[in-house]
Coordinates of C-alpha atoms and ligand atoms in Angstrom, one line a residue:
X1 CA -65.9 -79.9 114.4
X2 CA -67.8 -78.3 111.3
X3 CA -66.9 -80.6 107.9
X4 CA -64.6 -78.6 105.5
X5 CA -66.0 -78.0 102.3
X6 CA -63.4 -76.6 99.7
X7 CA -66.6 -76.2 96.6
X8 CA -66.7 -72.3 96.7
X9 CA -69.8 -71.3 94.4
X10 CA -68.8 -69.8 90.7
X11 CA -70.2 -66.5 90.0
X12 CA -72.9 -66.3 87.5
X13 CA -71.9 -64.3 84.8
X14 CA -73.7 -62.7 81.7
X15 CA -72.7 -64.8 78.7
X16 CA -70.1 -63.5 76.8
X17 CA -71.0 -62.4 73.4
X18 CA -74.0 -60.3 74.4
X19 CA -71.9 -58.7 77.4
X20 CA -68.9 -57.3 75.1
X21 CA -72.3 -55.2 73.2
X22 CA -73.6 -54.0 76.1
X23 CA -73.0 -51.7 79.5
X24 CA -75.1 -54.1 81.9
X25 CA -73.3 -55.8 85.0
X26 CA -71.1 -58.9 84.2
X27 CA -71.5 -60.4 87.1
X28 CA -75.1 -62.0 88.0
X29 CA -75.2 -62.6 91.5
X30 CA -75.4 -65.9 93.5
X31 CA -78.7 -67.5 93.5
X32 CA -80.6 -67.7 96.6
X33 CA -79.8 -71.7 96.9
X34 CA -76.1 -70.8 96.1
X35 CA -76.1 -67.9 98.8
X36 CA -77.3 -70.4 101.3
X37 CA -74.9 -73.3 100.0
X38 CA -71.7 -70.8 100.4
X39 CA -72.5 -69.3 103.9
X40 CA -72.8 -73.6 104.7
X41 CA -69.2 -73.0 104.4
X42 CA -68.3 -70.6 106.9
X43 CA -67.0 -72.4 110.1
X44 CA -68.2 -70.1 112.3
X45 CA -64.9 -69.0 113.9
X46 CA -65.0 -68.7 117.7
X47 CA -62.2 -66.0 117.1
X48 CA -62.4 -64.7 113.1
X49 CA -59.6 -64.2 111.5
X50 CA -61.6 -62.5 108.4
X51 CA -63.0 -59.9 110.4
X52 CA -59.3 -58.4 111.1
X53 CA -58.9 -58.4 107.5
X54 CA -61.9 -55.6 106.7
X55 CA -61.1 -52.1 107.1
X56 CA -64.3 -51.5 108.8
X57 CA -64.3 -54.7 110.6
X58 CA -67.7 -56.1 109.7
X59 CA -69.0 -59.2 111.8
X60 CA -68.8 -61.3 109.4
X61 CA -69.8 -65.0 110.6
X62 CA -72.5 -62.9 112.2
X63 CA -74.1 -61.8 108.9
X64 CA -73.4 -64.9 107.1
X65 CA -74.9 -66.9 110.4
X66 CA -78.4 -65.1 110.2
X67 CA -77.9 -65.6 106.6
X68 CA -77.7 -69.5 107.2
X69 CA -80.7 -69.1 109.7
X70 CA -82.7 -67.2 106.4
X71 CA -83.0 -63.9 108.6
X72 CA -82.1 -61.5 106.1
X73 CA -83.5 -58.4 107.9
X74 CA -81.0 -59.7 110.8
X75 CA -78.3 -60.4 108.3
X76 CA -78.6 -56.7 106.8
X77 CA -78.7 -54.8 110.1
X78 CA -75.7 -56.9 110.8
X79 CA -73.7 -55.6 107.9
X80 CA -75.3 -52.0 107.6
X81 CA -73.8 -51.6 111.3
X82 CA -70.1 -51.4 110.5
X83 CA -70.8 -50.6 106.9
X84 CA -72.8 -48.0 105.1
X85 CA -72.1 -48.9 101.4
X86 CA -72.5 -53.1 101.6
X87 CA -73.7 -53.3 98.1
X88 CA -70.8 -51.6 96.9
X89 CA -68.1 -52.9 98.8
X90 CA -69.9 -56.7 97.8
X91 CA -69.0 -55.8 94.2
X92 CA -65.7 -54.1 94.1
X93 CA -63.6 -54.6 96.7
X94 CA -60.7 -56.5 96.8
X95 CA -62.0 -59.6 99.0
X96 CA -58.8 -61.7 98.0
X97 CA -56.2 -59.3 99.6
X98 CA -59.2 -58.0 102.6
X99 CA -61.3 -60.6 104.4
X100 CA -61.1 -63.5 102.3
X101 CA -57.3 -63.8 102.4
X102 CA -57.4 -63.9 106.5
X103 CA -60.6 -66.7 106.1
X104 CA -59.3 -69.6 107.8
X105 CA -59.8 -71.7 104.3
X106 CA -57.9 -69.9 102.0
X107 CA -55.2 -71.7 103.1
X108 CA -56.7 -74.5 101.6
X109 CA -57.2 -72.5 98.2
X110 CA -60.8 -71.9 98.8
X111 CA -62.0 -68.6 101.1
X112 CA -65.6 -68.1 102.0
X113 CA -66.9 -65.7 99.4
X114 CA -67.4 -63.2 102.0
X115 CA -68.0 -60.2 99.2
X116 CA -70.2 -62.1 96.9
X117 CA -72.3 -63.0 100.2
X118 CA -72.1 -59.7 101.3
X119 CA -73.1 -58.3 97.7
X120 CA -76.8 -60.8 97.7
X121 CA -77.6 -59.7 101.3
X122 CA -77.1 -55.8 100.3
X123 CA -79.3 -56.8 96.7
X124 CA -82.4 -58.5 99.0
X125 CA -82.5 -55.5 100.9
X126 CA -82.7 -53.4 98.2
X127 CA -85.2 -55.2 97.0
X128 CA -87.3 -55.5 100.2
X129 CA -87.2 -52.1 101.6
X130 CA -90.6 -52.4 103.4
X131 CA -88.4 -55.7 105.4
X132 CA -85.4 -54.0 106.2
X133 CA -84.7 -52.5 110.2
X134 CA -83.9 -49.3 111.0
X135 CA -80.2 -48.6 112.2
X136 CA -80.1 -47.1 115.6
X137 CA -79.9 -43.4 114.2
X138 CA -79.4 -40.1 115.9
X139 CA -77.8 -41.2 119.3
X140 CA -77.8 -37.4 120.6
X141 CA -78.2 -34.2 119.0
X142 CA -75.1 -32.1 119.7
X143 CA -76.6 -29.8 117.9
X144 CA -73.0 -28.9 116.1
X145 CA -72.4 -28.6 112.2
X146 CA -69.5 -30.9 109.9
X147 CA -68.6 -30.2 106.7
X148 CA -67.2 -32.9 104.4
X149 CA -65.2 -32.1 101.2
X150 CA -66.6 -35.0 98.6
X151 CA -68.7 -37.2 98.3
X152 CA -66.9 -40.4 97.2
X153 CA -66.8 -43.7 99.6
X154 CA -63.7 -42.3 102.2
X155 CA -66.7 -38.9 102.5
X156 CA -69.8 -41.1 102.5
X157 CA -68.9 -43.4 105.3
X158 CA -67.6 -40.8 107.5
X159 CA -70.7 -38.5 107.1
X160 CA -73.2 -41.8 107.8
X161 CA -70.8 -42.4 110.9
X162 CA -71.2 -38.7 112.2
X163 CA -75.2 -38.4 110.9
X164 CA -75.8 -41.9 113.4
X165 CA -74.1 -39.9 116.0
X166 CA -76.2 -36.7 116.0
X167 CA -74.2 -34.6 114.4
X168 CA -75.8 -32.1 111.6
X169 CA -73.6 -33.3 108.3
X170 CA -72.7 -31.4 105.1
X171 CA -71.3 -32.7 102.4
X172 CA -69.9 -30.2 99.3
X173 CA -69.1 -32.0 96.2
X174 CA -67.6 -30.4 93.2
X175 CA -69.5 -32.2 90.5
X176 CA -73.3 -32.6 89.3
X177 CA -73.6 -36.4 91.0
X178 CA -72.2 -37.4 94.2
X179 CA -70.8 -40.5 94.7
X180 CA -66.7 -40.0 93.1
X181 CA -65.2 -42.7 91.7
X182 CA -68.0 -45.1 92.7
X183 CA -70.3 -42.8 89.7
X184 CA -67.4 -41.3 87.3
X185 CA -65.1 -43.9 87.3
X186 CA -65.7 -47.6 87.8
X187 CA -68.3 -48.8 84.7
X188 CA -71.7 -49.8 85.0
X189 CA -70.6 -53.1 84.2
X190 CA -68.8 -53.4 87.6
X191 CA -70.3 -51.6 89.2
X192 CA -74.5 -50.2 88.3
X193 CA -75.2 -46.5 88.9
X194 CA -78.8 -47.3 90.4
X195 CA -76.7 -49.5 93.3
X196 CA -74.7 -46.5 94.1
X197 CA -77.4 -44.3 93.9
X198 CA -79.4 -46.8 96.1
X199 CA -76.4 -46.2 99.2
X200 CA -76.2 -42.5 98.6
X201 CA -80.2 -42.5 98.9
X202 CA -79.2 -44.7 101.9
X203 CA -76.7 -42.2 104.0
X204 CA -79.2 -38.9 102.9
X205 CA -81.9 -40.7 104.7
X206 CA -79.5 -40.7 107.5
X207 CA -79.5 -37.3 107.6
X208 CA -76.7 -36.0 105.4
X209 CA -77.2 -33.0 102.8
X210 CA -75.3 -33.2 100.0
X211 CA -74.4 -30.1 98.3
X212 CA -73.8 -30.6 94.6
X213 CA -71.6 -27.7 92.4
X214 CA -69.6 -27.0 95.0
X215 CA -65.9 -26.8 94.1
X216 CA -64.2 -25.5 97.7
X217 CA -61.2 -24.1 96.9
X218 CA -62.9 -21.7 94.4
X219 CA -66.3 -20.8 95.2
X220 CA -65.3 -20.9 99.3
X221 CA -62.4 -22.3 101.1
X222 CA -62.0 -24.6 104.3
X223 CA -60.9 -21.6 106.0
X224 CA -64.5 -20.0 105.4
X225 CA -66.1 -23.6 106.3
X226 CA -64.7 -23.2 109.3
X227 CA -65.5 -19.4 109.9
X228 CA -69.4 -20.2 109.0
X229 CA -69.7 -22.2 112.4
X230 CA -68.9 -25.4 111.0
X231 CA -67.2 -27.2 114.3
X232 CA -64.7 -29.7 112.3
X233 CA -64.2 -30.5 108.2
X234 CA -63.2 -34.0 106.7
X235 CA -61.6 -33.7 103.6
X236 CA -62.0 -36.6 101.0
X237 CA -61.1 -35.0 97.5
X238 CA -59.9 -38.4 96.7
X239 CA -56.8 -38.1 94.2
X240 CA -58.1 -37.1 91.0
X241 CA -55.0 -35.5 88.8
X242 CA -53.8 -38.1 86.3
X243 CA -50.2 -38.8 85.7
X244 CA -48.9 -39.4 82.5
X245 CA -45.7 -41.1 80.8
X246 CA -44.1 -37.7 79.5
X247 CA -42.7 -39.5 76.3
X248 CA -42.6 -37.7 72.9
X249 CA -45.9 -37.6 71.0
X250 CA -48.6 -37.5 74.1
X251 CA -50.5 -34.3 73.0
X252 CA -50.8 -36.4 69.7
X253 CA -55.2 -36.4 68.8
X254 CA -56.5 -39.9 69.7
X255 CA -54.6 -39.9 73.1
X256 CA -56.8 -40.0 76.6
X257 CA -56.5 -39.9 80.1
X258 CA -58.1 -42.8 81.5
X259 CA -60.0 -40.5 83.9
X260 CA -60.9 -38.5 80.7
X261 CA -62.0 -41.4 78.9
X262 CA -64.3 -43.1 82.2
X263 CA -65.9 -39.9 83.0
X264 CA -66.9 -39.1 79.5
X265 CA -68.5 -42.7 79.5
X266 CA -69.8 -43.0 83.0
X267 CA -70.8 -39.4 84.0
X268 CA -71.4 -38.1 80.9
X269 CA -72.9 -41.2 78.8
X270 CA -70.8 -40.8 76.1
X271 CA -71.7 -44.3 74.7
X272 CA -75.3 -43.1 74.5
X273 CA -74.4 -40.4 71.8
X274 CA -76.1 -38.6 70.6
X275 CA -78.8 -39.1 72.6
X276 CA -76.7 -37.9 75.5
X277 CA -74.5 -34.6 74.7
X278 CA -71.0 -35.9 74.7
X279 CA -69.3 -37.9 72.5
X280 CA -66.0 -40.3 72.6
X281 CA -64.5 -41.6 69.5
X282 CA -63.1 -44.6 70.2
X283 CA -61.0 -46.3 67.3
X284 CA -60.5 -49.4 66.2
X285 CA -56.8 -50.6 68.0
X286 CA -56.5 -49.4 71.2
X287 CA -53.7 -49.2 73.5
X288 CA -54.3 -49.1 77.0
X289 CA -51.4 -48.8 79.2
X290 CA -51.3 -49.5 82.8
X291 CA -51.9 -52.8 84.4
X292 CA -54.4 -51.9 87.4
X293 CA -57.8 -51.8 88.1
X294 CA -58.7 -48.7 85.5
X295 CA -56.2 -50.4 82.4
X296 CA -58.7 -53.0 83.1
X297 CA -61.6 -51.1 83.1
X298 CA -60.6 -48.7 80.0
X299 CA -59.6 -51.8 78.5
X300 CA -63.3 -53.3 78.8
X301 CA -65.3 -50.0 77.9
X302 CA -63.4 -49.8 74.7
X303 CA -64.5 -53.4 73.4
X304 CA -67.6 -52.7 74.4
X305 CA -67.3 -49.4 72.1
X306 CA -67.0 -51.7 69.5
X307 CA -63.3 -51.5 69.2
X308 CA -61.2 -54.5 66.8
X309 CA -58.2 -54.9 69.2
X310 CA -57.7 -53.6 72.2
X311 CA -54.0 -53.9 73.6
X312 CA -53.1 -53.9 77.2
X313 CA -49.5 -52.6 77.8
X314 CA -47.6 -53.2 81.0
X315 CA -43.8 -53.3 81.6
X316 CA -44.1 -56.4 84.1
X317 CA -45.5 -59.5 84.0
X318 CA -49.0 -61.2 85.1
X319 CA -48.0 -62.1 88.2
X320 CA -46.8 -58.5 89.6
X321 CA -50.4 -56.9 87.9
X322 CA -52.3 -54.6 90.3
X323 CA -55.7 -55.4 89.1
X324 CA -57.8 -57.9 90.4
X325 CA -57.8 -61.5 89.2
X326 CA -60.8 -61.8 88.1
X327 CA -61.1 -58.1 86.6
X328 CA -58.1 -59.9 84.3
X329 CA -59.8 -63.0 84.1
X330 CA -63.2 -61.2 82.6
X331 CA -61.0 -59.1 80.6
X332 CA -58.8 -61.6 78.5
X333 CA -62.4 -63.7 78.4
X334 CA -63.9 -60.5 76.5
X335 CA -60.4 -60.7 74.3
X336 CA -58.5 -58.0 75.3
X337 CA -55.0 -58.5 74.3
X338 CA -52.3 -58.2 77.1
X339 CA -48.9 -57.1 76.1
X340 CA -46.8 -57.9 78.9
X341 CA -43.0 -57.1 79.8
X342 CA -43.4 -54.1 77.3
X343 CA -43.1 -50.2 77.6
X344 CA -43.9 -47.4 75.4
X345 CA -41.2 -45.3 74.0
X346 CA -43.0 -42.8 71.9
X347 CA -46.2 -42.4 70.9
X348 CA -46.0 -41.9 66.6
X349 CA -48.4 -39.5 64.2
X350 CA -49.2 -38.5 60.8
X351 CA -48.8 -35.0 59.5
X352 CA -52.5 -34.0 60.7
X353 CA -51.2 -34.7 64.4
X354 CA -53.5 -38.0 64.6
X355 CA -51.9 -41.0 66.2
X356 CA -51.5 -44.1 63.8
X357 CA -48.4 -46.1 66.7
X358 CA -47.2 -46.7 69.5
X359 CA -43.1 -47.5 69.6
X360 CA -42.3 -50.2 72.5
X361 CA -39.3 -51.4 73.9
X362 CA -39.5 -55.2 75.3
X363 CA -39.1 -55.6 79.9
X364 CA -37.3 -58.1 81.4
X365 CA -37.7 -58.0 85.3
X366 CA -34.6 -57.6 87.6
X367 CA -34.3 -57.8 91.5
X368 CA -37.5 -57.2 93.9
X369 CA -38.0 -53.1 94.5
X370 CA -39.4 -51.6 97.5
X371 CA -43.0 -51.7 96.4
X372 CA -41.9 -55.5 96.9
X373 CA -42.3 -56.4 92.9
X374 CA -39.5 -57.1 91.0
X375 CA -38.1 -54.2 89.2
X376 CA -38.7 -54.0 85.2
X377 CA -35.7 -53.1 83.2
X378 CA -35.5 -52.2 79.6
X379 CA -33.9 -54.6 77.2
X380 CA -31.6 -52.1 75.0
X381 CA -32.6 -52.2 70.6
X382 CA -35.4 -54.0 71.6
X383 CA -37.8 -51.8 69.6
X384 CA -41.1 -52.4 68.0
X385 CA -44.5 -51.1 66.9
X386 CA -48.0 -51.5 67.1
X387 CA -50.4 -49.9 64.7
X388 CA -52.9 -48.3 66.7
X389 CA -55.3 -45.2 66.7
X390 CA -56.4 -44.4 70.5
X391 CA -54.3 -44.7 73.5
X392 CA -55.9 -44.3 77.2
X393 CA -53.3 -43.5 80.1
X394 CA -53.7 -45.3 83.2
X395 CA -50.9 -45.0 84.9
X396 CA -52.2 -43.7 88.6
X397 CA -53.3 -40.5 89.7
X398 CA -52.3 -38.0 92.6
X399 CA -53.9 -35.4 94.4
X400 CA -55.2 -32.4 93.0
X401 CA -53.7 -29.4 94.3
X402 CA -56.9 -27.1 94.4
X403 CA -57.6 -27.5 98.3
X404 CA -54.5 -27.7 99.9
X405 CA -53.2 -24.4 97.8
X406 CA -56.2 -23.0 99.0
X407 CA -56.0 -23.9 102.5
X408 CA -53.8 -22.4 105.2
X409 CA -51.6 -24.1 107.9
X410 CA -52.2 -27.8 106.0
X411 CA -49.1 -29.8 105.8
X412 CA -48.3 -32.2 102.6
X413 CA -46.3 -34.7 102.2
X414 CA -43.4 -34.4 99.5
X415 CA -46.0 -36.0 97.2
X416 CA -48.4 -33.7 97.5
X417 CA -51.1 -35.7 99.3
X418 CA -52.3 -34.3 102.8
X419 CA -50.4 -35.1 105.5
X420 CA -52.3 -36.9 108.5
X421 CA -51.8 -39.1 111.8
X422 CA -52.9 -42.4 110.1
X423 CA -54.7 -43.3 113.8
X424 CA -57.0 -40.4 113.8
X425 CA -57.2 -39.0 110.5
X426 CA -56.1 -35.8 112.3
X427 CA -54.2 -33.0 109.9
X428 CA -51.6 -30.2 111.0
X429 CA -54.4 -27.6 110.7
X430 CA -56.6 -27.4 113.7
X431 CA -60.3 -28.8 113.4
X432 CA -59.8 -30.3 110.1
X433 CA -59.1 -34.2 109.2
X434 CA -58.3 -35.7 106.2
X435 CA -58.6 -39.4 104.5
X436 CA -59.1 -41.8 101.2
X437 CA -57.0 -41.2 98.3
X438 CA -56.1 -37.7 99.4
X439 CA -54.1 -38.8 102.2
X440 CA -53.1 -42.1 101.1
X441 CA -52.8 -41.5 97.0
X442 CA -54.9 -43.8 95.1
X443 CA -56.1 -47.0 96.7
X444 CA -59.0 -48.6 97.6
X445 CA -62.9 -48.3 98.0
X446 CA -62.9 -50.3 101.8
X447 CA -59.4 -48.2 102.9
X448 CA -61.3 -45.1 101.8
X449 CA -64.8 -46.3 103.7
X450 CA -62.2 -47.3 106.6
X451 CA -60.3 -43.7 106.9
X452 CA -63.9 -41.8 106.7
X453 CA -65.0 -43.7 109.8
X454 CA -61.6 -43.6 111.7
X455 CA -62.1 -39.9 111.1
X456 CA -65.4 -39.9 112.1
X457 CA -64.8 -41.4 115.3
X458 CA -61.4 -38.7 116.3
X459 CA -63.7 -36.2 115.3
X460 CA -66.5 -37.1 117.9
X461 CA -64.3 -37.9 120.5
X462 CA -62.7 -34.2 119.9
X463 CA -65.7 -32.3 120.4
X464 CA -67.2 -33.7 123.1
X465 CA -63.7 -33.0 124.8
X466 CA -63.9 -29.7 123.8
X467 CA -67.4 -29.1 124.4
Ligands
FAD1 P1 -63.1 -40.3 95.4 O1 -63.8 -41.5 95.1 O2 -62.1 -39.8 94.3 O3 -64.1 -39.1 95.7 C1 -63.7 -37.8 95.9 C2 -64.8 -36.8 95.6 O4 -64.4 -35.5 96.0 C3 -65.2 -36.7 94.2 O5 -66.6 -36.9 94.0 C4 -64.7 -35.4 93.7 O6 -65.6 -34.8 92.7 C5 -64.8 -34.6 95.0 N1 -63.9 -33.4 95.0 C6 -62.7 -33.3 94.5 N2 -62.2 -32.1 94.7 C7 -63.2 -31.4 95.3 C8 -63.3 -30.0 95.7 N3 -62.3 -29.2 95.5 N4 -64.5 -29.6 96.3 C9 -65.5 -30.5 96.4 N5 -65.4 -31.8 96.1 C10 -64.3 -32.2 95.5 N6 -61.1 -49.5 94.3 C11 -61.5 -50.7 94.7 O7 -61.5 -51.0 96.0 N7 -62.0 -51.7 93.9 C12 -62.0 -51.4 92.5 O8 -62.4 -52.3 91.8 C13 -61.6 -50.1 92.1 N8 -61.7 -49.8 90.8 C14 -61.4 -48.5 90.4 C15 -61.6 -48.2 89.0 C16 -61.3 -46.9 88.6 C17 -61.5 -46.6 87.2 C18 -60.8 -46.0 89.5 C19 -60.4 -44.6 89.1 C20 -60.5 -46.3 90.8 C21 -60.8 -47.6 91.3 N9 -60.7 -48.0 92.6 C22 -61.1 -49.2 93.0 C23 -60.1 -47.0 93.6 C24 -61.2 -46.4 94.4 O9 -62.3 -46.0 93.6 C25 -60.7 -45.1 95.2 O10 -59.6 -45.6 96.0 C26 -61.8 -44.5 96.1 O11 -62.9 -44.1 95.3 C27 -61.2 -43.3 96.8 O12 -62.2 -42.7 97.6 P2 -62.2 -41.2 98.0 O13 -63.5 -41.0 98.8 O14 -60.9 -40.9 98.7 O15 -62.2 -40.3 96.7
SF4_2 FE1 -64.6 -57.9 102.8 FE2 -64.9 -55.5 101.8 FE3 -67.0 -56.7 102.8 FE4 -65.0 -55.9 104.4 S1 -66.4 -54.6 103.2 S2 -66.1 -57.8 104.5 S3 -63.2 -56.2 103.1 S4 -65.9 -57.4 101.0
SF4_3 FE1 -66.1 -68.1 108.3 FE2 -63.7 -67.9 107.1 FE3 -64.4 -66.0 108.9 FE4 -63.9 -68.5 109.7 S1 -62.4 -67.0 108.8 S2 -65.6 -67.2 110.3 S3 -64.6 -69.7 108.0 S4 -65.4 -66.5 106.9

């Protein structure tokens, strides 16, 4: 039997005062000897848990075998098969509730580090090209047309899926750059715009075309999609309508969306100003509210803009916090403040309409809820303030209604997101599937990647049934 070794490999990370002054990754990598020290972990699994516990079911002591072995192009071709976006997903997936929670060794505390292994065998391939193997492409050519509706992870992965099956893909976007939240929303500092360009580049050379300035809905609908001779349409709109606390003294100046605020700096460069067009005025105390991913996120862009204090409010504690670990971790390194157990009130202003506070009562957490965390409740005359000048919302966001008010027969559920057979992707409306955020509400990159290719699949198997 293989020796256990419980020494998982730290991630190099950029050193902390330069990378609060700058938008370059945070995380570094593992070095080739550390790559090759971590797979020495893996033992080999006749029968994997860890591969149950990725959406797209990649063969994971498979890759991290030929890693071993130092056959990258083996090791790539391995991943690339069940996954079209392994550089992404390397970076920001959430290994510790996916594939690293079902490794065999986290129940000693210390997993394989499945997605940092992942992410160094997606980065050599990028950077040997001329190395890497062909996927087995263009199985037949059914000569029939697909249409997908976005171009974010749950849209890329099922149009790679349907391209390497022969079908003739379309994809119609609604912005300028493809790519969704993987290019508007998650920061360079996560996540580098030249690795997600890298995997769009990746699925076009599949085949795909990618339509940009297409808003369906309003220049066409899926009803004239599917009237142009397009044989079936996967709709991945993701969920892009923020929500937002509906407490007095929100349309106050200085308050943000956090969608607002990350598009303006991703998409848009805002940091660059005014070398690039828009600008974003950041103050100097900022309250971020929200405790997931994007809080975290905002949270980080705005030290980076420079700003004195930034606050983090949530109304429950650490432990019940949907970001990930070491998104806090990097966070409360780089000095973000987090103000736990509290909730906002009201927002406060001067006579201009500019925000100067926010007014927060103090949480104290009750019995468990059905999202399975324990409920917050507010502790009455519990009142206090924070002097601040910029707030950024995160609070969630839900599907925009755009596409299903534009599209006939599609049934939604009573929170507006479209509703589908979770096997298939399938919808109410005849030739037409659905997946990602728009079907599930916000959630993950992999859950997205792993809906676009459950979709992809029902979709093949319909047409060829129906000829
Ligand atoms: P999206 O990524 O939202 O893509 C939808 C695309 O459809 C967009 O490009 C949009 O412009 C386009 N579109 C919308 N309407 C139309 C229309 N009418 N016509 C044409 N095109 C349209 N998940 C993780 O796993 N790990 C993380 O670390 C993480 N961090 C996150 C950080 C932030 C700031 C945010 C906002 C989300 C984060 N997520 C993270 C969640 C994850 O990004 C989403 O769950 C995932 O992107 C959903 O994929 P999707 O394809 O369904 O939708
Ligand atoms: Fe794990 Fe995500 Fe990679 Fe799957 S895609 S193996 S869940 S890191
Ligand atoms: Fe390797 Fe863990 Fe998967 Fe076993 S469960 S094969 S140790 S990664």
């Amino acid at each position: 039997m293989a020796k256990i070794n419980l020494n998982r490999q730290p991630m190099p990370k950029q050193p902390l005062e330069s990378r609060k002054n700058n938008f370059d990754e945070v995380a570094l990598g593992y070095t080739p000897e550390q790559a090759l020290e971590e797979a020495s972990r893996c033992l080999q699994c006749p029968k994997p848990p860890c591969v149950a516990g990725c959406p797209v079911g990649i063969d994971i002591p498979d890759f991290i075998k030929a890693l071993r072995e130092h056959d990258m192009p083996e090791a790539t071709h391995i991943l690339k098969r069940k996954n079209s976006l392994p550089g992404i997903c390397g970076r920001v997936c959430p290994q510790e509730s996916q594939c690293e929670k079902s490794c065999v060794l986290a129940k000693k505390g210390a997993p394989v580090a499945i997605g940092r292994l992942e992410r160094y065998v997606a980065d050599w391939e990028r950077s040997h090209p001329e190395l890497v193997r062909k996927q087995g492409a263009h199985i037949d050519h059914h000569g029939k047309k697909i249409a997908i509706v976005g171009s974010g992870p749950a849209g890329l992965s099922c149009s790679a899926q349907l391209a390497q099956m022969g079908y003739e893909v379309t994809i119609f976007e609604a912005l300028h750059s493809a790519g969704g939240v993987l290019t508007y929303g998650i920061p360079s500092f996560r996540l580098p715009k030249d690795i997600v360009q890298g995997e769009i580049d990746y699925v076009k050379s599949l085949g795909v075309e990618i339509q940009l300035d297409q808003v369906i809905g309003k220049i066409s609908t899926v009803d004239d999609i599917l009237k142009n001779g397009y044989a079936a349409v996967f709709l991945a709109p993701g969920a892009g309508a923020p929500m937002f606390l509906n407490i007095p003294g929100e349309n106050l100046n200085g308050i943000y969306s956090a969608n607002e605020f990350l598009t303006r700096i991703n998409l848009m460069k805002a940091y660059l100003f005014p070398e690039y067009d828009t600008p974003i005025k950041t103050g100097n105390r900022v309250a971020v509210i929200g405790g997931g991913n994007v809080a975290m996120d905002a949270a980080r862009c705005a030290v980076r803009l420079g700003a004195e204090k930034v606050y983090i409010i949530y109304r429950r504690s650490r432990t019940e916090m949907p970001a990930r670990q070491e998104e806090r971790e990097n966070a409360e390194e780089e000095g973000v403040i987090f103000t736990l157990l509290t909730n906002p009130k009201r927002f406060i202003g001067d006579d201009r309409g500019k925000l100067t506070a926010i007014e927060l009562y103090k949480m104290k957490l009750g019995e468990h809820d059905d999202t399975g965390r324990r409920r917050p409740i507010t502790i009455p005359e519990s009142e206090f303030t924070i002097d601040i000048d910029t707030a950024i919302v995160a609070l969630g966001t839900k599907p925009n209604p755009l596409i299903p008010s534009s599209t006939t027969d599609l049934d939604l559920t009573r929170w507006g997101s479209v509703k589908t057979d979770a096997a298939t992707g399938r919808t109410s409306k005849d030739s037409v599937w659905c997946g990602g955020d728009m079907a599930t509400g916000a959630a993950t990159v992999i859950s997205a990647m792993g809906a676009g290719k459950i979709a992809a699949t029902s979709i093949d198997s319909y047409l060829k049934n129906t000829g």
